[in-house]
PDB file of C-alpha atoms in Angstrom:
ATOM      1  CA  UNK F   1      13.922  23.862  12.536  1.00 41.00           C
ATOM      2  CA  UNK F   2      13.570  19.970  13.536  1.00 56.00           C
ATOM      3  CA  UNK F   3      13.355  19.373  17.429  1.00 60.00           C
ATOM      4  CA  UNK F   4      16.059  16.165  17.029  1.00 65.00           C
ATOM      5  CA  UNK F   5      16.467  13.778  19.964  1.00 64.00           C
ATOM      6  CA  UNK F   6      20.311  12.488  20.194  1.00 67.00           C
ATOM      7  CA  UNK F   7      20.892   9.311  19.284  1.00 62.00           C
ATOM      8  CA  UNK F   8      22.591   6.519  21.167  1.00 68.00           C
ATOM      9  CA  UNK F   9      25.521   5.481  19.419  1.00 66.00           C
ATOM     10  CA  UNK F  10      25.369   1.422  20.844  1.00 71.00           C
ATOM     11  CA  UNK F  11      22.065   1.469  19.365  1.00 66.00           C
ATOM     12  CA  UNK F  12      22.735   2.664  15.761  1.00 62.00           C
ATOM     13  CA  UNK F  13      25.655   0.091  15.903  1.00 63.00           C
ATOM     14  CA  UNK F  14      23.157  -2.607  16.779  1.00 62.00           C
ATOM     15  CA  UNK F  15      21.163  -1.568  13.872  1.00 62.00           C
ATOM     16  CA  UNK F  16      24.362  -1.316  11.414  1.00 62.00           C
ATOM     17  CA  UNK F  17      24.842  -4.696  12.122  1.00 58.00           C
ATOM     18  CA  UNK F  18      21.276  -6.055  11.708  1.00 58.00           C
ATOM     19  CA  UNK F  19      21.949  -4.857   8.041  1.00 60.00           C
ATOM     20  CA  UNK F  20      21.637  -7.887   6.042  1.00 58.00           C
ATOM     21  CA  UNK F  21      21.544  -7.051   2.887  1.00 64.00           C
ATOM     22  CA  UNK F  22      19.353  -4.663   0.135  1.00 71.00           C
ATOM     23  CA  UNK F  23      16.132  -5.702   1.691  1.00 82.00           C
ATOM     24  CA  UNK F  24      16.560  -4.135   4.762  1.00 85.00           C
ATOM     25  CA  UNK F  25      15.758  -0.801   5.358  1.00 88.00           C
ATOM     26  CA  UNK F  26      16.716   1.473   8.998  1.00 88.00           C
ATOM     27  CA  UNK F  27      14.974   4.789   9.647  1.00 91.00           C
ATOM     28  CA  UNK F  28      15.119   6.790  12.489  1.00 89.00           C
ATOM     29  CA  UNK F  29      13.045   9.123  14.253  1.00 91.00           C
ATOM     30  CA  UNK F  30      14.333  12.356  14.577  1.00 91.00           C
ATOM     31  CA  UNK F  31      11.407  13.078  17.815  1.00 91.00           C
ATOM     32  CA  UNK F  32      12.080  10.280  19.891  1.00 89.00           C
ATOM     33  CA  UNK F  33      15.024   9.152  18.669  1.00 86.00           C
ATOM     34  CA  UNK F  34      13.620   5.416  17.946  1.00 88.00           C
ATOM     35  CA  UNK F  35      15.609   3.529  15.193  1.00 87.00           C
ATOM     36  CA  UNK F  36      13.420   1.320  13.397  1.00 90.00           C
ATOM     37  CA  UNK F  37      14.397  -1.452  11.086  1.00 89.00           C
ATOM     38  CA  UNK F  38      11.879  -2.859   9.240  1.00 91.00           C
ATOM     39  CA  UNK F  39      12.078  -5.879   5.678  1.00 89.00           C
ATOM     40  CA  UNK F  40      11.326  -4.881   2.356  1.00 89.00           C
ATOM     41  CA  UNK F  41       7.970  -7.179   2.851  1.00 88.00           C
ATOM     42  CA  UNK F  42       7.041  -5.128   5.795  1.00 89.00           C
ATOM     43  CA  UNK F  43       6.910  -1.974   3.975  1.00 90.00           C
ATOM     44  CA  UNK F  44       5.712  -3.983   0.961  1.00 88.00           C
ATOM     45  CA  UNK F  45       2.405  -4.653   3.220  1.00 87.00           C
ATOM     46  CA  UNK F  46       1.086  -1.286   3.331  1.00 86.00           C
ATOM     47  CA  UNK F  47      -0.003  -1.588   0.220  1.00 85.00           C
ATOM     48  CA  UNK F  48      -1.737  -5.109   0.425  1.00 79.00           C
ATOM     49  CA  UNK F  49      -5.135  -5.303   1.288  1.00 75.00           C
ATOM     50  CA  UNK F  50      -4.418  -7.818   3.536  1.00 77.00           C
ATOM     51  CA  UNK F  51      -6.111  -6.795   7.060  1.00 81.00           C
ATOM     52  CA  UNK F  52      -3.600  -6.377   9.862  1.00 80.00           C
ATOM     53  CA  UNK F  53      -5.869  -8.900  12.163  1.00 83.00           C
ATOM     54  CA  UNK F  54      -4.732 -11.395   9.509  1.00 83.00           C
ATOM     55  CA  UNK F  55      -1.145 -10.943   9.651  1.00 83.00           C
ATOM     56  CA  UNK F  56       1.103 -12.124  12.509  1.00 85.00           C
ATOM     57  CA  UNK F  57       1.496 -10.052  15.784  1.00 86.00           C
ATOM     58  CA  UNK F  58       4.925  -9.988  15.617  1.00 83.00           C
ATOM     59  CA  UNK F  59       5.041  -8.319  11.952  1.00 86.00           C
ATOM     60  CA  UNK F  60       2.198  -6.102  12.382  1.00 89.00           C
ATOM     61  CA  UNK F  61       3.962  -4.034  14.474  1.00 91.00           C
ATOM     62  CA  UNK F  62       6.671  -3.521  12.282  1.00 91.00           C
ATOM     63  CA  UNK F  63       3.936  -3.120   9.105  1.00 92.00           C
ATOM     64  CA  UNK F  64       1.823  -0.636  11.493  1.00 92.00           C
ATOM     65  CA  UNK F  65       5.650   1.326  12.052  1.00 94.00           C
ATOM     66  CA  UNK F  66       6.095   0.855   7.994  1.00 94.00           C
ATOM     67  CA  UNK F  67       2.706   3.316   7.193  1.00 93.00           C
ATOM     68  CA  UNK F  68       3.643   5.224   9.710  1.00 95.00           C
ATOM     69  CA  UNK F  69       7.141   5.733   8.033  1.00 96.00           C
ATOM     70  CA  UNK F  70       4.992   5.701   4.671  1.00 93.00           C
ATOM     71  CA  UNK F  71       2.606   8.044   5.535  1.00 94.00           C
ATOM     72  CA  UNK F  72       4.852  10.576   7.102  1.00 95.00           C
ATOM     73  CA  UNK F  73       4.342  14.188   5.639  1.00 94.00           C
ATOM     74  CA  UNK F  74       6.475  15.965   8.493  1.00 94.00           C
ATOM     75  CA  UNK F  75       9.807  14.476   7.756  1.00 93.00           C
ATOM     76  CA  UNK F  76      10.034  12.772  11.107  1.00 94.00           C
ATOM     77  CA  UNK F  77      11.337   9.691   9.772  1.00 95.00           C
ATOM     78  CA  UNK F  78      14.888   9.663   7.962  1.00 92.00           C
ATOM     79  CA  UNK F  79      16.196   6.870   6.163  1.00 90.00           C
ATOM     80  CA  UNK F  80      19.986   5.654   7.068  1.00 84.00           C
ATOM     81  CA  UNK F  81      22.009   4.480   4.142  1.00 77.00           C
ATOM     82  CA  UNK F  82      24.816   2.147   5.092  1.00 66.00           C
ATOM     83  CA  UNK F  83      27.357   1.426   2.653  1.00 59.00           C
ATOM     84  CA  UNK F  84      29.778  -1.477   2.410  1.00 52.00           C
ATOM     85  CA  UNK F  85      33.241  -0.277   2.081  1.00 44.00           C
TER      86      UNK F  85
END
């Protein structure tokens, strides 16, 4: 059975509305609790072979977070779906 951290609910909201449309993508995960949003280029970039020195600081956090997410063979990281209604 997953060890699952609560989440904070003003933080998910924050997230829900950083949604800005289909090429954004919010996972969460379920050991810390972290929620991490992240572009479709960013998780596009793990597969470049682009070196991460090359890229800018600011996004290669989010790309080193993306193989992290792609990588993951535990299932720490699950992916939110948020619909429009």
């Amino acid at each position: 059975m997953k060890n699952n951290k609560p989440l904070k609910l003003d933080d998910l909201v924050g997230e829900i509305e950083l949604q800005i449309d289909d090429d954004t993508f919010t996972f969460i995960n379920t050991k810390t609790g972290e929620i991490i949003t992240l572009m479709r280029e960013e998780i596009g970039a793990t597969e470049d072979e682009k070196p991460l020195e090359k890229i800018p600081e600011w996004q290669r956090k989010n790309i080193e977070k993306a193989i992290s997410i792609i990588e993951d063979e535990e299932g720490v990281y699950e992916h939110i779906f948020f619909f429009d209604f």
